[in-house]
Amino acid sequence: MADRPTKVVIDCATGERQILELTDEEIAEREAMAAQAAQEEADRQAAADALQALKDSAKAKLIAGEPLTAEEADTLVL
Amino acid sequence: MEYIAKAEVGAGGSVGMVFNAIPNTFTDLYLVTSHRHEANVIDGQILVNGSGGSRRALYSQPTTSSSVPPAAVTSGIIGIFGNIGSRTADTFATNTVYFYDYNAAKTHSVTTRSVESNYDYAAFQGLVTSITSSSAAITSIEIRSTNGNLAEGSYAVLYGILKGSDGVTTVS
């Protein structure tokens, strides 16, 4: 069985340092947060990929003399 | 600026570093961290008085020519980032976090600047604005990873900042 997660706790009033195990509630909350963080990372990567794809498409159309979509044009506005 | 306390993760790692019983004798709080996640996640989070908040972040990488658009508002998280576990061994992300007027009984704006370290390329950078869900004076701050442990050697130092003698200036 894996060790129970811990946290380092500092009491600023006394300077006391403790290593405390997480409660069941804290562990459950962290698991939910991990799922949210993974989803956000996926969303962030998807947004970056989509923007790059629009820029690539806009560049190709400019070179070819083809009309851009509004979305593609937006990537070129400074 | 006055030193308040330091937390450091020891052997075996820990998921978080917590400052409790923060004194109310300052105007603002300034937090400096150097930390690394054991798992391959960059997202960490800050809890203020045991609660999260919401954040919006800007990201960039120095070797990427195009900037990454701002992330959507993320509920539940006050932003901070740590080096992901796949980065060069023993490299740590640095963060500076500012808590303005922390004794006020209201929600608090939090500003985070974050930079990963990987020696030779592509360190991830983030600028994050957050707002706490807690509307009480700040007495507790926790820094933690969202998945897995903070690596041994990770640390956080908390400072207090006093207003100036004119009663307006926030740094002394």
Short mmCIF file of C-alpha atoms in Angstrom, two decimals:
data_model
loop_
_atom_site.label_atom_id
_atom_site.label_comp_id
_atom_site.label_asym_id
_atom_site.label_seq_id
_atom_site.Cartn_x
_atom_site.Cartn_y
_atom_site.Cartn_z
CA MET A 1 0.00 0.00 0.00
CA ALA A 2 1.34 3.39 -0.96
CA ASP A 3 2.29 5.87 1.72
CA ARG A 4 -0.39 8.37 2.55
CA PRO A 5 0.37 11.83 1.07
CA THR A 6 1.73 14.45 3.42
CA LYS A 7 2.06 18.21 3.58
CA VAL A 8 4.57 20.47 5.28
CA VAL A 9 2.85 22.83 7.70
CA ILE A 10 4.54 25.90 9.17
CA ASP A 11 3.03 27.82 12.07
CA CYS A 12 4.16 31.38 11.40
CA ALA A 13 3.44 32.43 14.98
CA THR A 14 5.67 29.83 16.60
CA GLY A 15 7.93 28.68 13.75
CA GLU A 16 6.88 25.09 14.41
CA ARG A 17 7.20 22.74 11.42
CA GLN A 18 5.00 19.67 11.09
CA ILE A 19 4.57 16.95 8.48
CA LEU A 20 0.88 16.03 8.42
CA GLU A 21 -0.91 13.32 6.49
CA LEU A 22 -3.78 14.42 4.23
CA THR A 23 -7.31 13.61 5.30
CA ASP A 24 -9.60 11.49 3.12
CA GLU A 25 -11.47 14.66 2.17
CA GLU A 26 -8.26 16.39 1.09
CA ILE A 27 -7.20 13.38 -0.98
CA ALA A 28 -10.57 13.28 -2.77
CA GLU A 29 -10.43 17.01 -3.46
CA ARG A 30 -6.91 16.68 -4.90
CA GLU A 31 -7.99 13.88 -7.22
CA ALA A 32 -10.78 16.07 -8.57
CA MET A 33 -8.30 18.91 -9.04
CA ALA A 34 -5.89 16.63 -10.91
CA ALA A 35 -8.64 15.76 -13.39
CA GLN A 36 -9.44 19.43 -13.87
CA ALA A 37 -5.78 20.30 -14.41
CA ALA A 38 -5.43 17.55 -17.02
CA GLN A 39 -8.48 18.85 -18.87
CA GLU A 40 -7.15 22.39 -18.79
CA GLU A 41 -3.80 21.29 -20.17
CA ALA A 42 -5.59 19.53 -23.02
CA ASP A 43 -7.69 22.65 -23.68
CA ARG A 44 -4.62 24.86 -23.62
CA GLN A 45 -2.79 22.67 -26.09
CA ALA A 46 -5.83 22.48 -28.36
CA ALA A 47 -6.15 26.28 -28.37
CA ALA A 48 -2.48 26.70 -29.25
CA ASP A 49 -2.70 24.12 -32.02
CA ALA A 50 -5.85 25.71 -33.45
CA LEU A 51 -4.26 29.17 -33.50
CA GLN A 52 -1.16 27.86 -35.22
CA ALA A 53 -3.27 26.05 -37.81
CA LEU A 54 -5.17 29.27 -38.57
CA LYS A 55 -1.91 31.19 -38.98
CA ASP A 56 -0.47 28.55 -41.25
CA SER A 57 -3.60 28.56 -43.37
CA ALA A 58 -3.67 32.35 -43.55
CA LYS A 59 -0.03 32.46 -44.62
CA ALA A 60 -0.56 29.86 -47.32
CA LYS A 61 -3.57 31.73 -48.70
CA LEU A 62 -1.73 35.05 -48.71
CA ILE A 63 1.10 33.52 -50.69
CA ALA A 64 -1.36 31.94 -53.11
CA GLY A 65 -3.40 35.14 -53.43
CA GLU A 66 -6.53 33.52 -52.10
CA PRO A 67 -9.15 35.23 -49.88
CA LEU A 68 -8.86 34.68 -46.13
CA THR A 69 -11.67 33.78 -43.79
CA ALA A 70 -12.49 36.27 -41.03
CA GLU A 71 -10.91 33.93 -38.48
CA GLU A 72 -7.72 33.71 -40.49
CA ALA A 73 -7.62 37.47 -40.97
CA ASP A 74 -7.96 37.95 -37.22
CA THR A 75 -4.67 36.14 -36.69
CA LEU A 76 -2.91 38.76 -38.80
CA VAL A 77 -4.34 41.92 -37.22
CA LEU A 78 -1.71 43.56 -35.03
CA MET B 1 10.03 43.64 3.33
CA GLU B 2 10.37 41.32 6.30
CA TYR B 3 10.89 37.59 6.44
CA ILE B 4 8.02 35.67 8.02
CA ALA B 5 8.71 31.98 7.48
CA LYS B 6 10.10 29.32 5.16
CA ALA B 7 8.71 25.89 4.28
CA GLU B 8 10.81 23.20 2.63
CA VAL B 9 9.95 19.74 1.38
CA GLY B 10 12.09 16.97 2.79
CA ALA B 11 13.00 13.47 1.66
CA GLY B 12 10.15 11.56 0.06
CA GLY B 13 8.32 14.68 -1.07
CA SER B 14 5.05 16.19 0.09
CA VAL B 15 1.99 17.33 -1.78
CA GLY B 16 1.96 20.80 -0.28
CA MET B 17 3.55 23.51 1.83
CA VAL B 18 1.30 25.40 4.23
CA PHE B 19 1.79 28.65 6.12
CA ASN B 20 -0.65 28.92 9.02
CA ALA B 21 -1.15 31.63 11.63
CA ILE B 22 0.15 34.34 9.29
CA PRO B 23 0.59 37.50 11.38
CA ASN B 24 -1.68 40.46 10.60
CA THR B 25 1.04 43.06 11.16
CA PHE B 26 1.84 43.80 7.52
CA THR B 27 0.11 45.50 4.61
CA ASP B 28 0.78 42.99 1.83
CA LEU B 29 2.29 39.52 1.52
CA TYR B 30 4.96 38.41 -0.91
CA LEU B 31 5.59 34.73 -1.54
CA VAL B 32 8.61 33.30 -3.34
CA THR B 33 8.77 29.64 -4.31
CA SER B 34 11.19 27.30 -5.99
CA HIS B 35 9.46 24.03 -6.62
CA ARG B 36 9.25 21.00 -8.81
CA HIS B 37 6.51 18.42 -9.32
CA GLU B 38 7.38 14.74 -9.32
CA ALA B 39 4.57 14.05 -11.81
CA ASN B 40 4.42 15.42 -15.35
CA VAL B 41 2.05 18.24 -14.51
CA ILE B 42 2.78 21.93 -14.56
CA ASP B 43 -0.31 23.14 -12.74
CA GLY B 44 -0.10 23.76 -9.08
CA GLN B 45 -2.53 25.66 -6.98
CA ILE B 46 -2.67 27.96 -4.03
CA LEU B 47 -5.24 27.67 -1.29
CA VAL B 48 -6.04 30.81 0.69
CA ASN B 49 -7.68 30.14 4.03
CA GLY B 50 -8.20 26.58 2.79
CA SER B 51 -10.11 27.60 -0.34
CA GLY B 52 -9.30 28.15 -4.00
CA GLY B 53 -10.64 30.83 -6.29
CA SER B 54 -10.49 31.44 -10.00
CA ARG B 55 -7.67 32.32 -12.34
CA ARG B 56 -6.83 33.38 -15.85
CA ALA B 57 -3.37 32.80 -17.25
CA LEU B 58 -1.14 33.91 -20.10
CA TYR B 59 1.47 31.42 -21.24
CA SER B 60 4.52 31.56 -23.44
CA GLN B 61 7.71 29.72 -24.22
CA PRO B 62 10.86 31.57 -25.29
CA THR B 63 11.62 29.26 -28.19
CA THR B 64 8.09 29.36 -29.60
CA SER B 65 7.54 32.24 -32.01
CA SER B 66 3.80 32.49 -31.53
CA SER B 67 2.32 33.28 -28.17
CA VAL B 68 -0.30 31.05 -26.67
CA PRO B 69 -3.72 32.69 -26.28
CA PRO B 70 -4.97 33.37 -22.78
CA ALA B 71 -6.44 30.31 -21.15
CA ALA B 72 -10.09 30.30 -20.23
CA VAL B 73 -10.98 31.29 -16.73
CA THR B 74 -10.39 28.31 -14.49
CA SER B 75 -12.60 28.03 -11.50
CA GLY B 76 -11.35 26.47 -8.31
CA ILE B 77 -7.70 27.40 -8.79
CA ILE B 78 -5.47 30.23 -7.66
CA GLY B 79 -2.63 29.89 -10.10
CA ILE B 80 0.95 28.81 -9.60
CA PHE B 81 3.16 26.54 -11.70
CA GLY B 82 5.93 24.11 -10.90
CA ASN B 83 8.54 22.39 -13.01
CA ILE B 84 7.10 19.22 -14.46
CA GLY B 85 8.83 15.97 -13.53
CA SER B 86 10.15 15.35 -17.04
CA ARG B 87 12.30 18.48 -17.00
CA THR B 88 16.04 18.23 -16.49
CA ALA B 89 16.75 16.61 -13.15
CA ASP B 90 17.00 19.02 -10.23
CA THR B 91 15.60 22.01 -12.13
CA PHE B 92 12.94 23.99 -10.31
CA ALA B 93 10.36 26.57 -11.34
CA THR B 94 10.44 29.94 -9.65
CA ASN B 95 7.31 31.83 -8.71
CA THR B 96 6.64 35.17 -7.11
CA VAL B 97 3.16 35.74 -5.76
CA TYR B 98 1.77 39.01 -4.42
CA PHE B 99 -1.18 39.28 -2.05
CA TYR B 100 -2.45 42.85 -1.79
CA ASP B 101 -4.11 44.20 1.38
CA TYR B 102 -4.32 40.74 2.88
CA ASN B 103 -5.91 41.83 6.15
CA ALA B 104 -9.02 43.17 4.45
CA ALA B 105 -12.25 41.21 4.87
CA LYS B 106 -12.91 40.85 1.15
CA THR B 107 -11.89 38.64 -1.75
CA HIS B 108 -8.24 39.14 -2.65
CA SER B 109 -6.56 39.67 -6.00
CA VAL B 110 -3.45 37.54 -6.40
CA THR B 111 -0.73 38.04 -9.00
CA THR B 112 1.65 35.23 -9.93
CA ARG B 113 4.71 35.30 -12.17
CA SER B 114 6.04 31.86 -12.96
CA VAL B 115 9.03 30.58 -14.91
CA GLU B 116 10.13 27.02 -15.35
CA SER B 117 13.78 26.10 -15.67
CA ASN B 118 15.20 23.54 -18.07
CA TYR B 119 18.70 24.96 -18.66
CA ASP B 120 18.93 24.84 -22.42
CA TYR B 121 15.51 25.39 -23.95
CA ALA B 122 11.79 25.95 -23.77
CA ALA B 123 11.11 26.95 -20.23
CA PHE B 124 7.43 27.49 -19.75
CA GLN B 125 6.40 30.94 -18.52
CA GLY B 126 3.13 32.06 -17.04
CA LEU B 127 1.55 35.26 -15.82
CA VAL B 128 -1.55 34.61 -13.80
CA THR B 129 -4.21 36.74 -12.23
CA SER B 130 -6.40 35.11 -9.63
CA ILE B 131 -9.06 36.06 -7.16
CA THR B 132 -9.70 34.22 -3.94
CA SER B 133 -13.04 32.72 -3.04
CA SER B 134 -12.32 33.46 0.60
CA SER B 135 -13.43 36.92 1.66
CA ALA B 136 -11.74 36.85 5.05
CA ALA B 137 -8.38 38.28 6.03
CA ILE B 138 -5.66 35.92 4.86
CA THR B 139 -4.29 33.82 7.71
CA SER B 140 -3.31 30.69 5.79
CA ILE B 141 -1.64 30.04 2.43
CA GLU B 142 -0.98 26.62 0.94
CA ILE B 143 1.09 25.84 -2.17
CA ARG B 144 0.55 22.41 -3.64
CA SER B 145 0.72 20.34 -6.78
CA THR B 146 -2.45 19.20 -8.47
CA ASN B 147 -1.08 15.69 -8.96
CA GLY B 148 1.65 13.85 -7.08
CA ASN B 149 4.23 15.26 -4.74
CA LEU B 150 6.35 18.35 -4.70
CA ALA B 151 9.91 17.11 -5.03
CA GLU B 152 12.42 17.15 -2.21
CA GLY B 153 14.16 20.50 -2.03
CA SER B 154 11.11 22.49 -3.10
CA TYR B 155 10.64 25.49 -0.86
CA ALA B 156 8.55 28.59 -0.28
CA VAL B 157 9.44 31.74 1.63
CA LEU B 158 6.79 34.15 2.88
CA TYR B 159 7.54 37.85 3.39
CA GLY B 160 5.49 40.69 4.81
CA ILE B 161 5.46 44.17 3.30
CA LEU B 162 4.63 47.26 5.31
CA LYS B 163 3.08 50.42 3.97
CA GLY B 164 5.23 53.53 3.95
CA SER B 165 5.10 56.31 6.51
CA ASP B 166 2.85 58.35 4.21
CA GLY B 167 0.14 55.74 4.64
CA VAL B 168 -0.13 55.26 0.90
CA THR B 169 3.09 53.70 -0.27
CA THR B 170 2.87 49.93 -0.05
CA VAL B 171 6.56 49.10 0.12
CA SER B 172 8.94 50.08 2.89
#
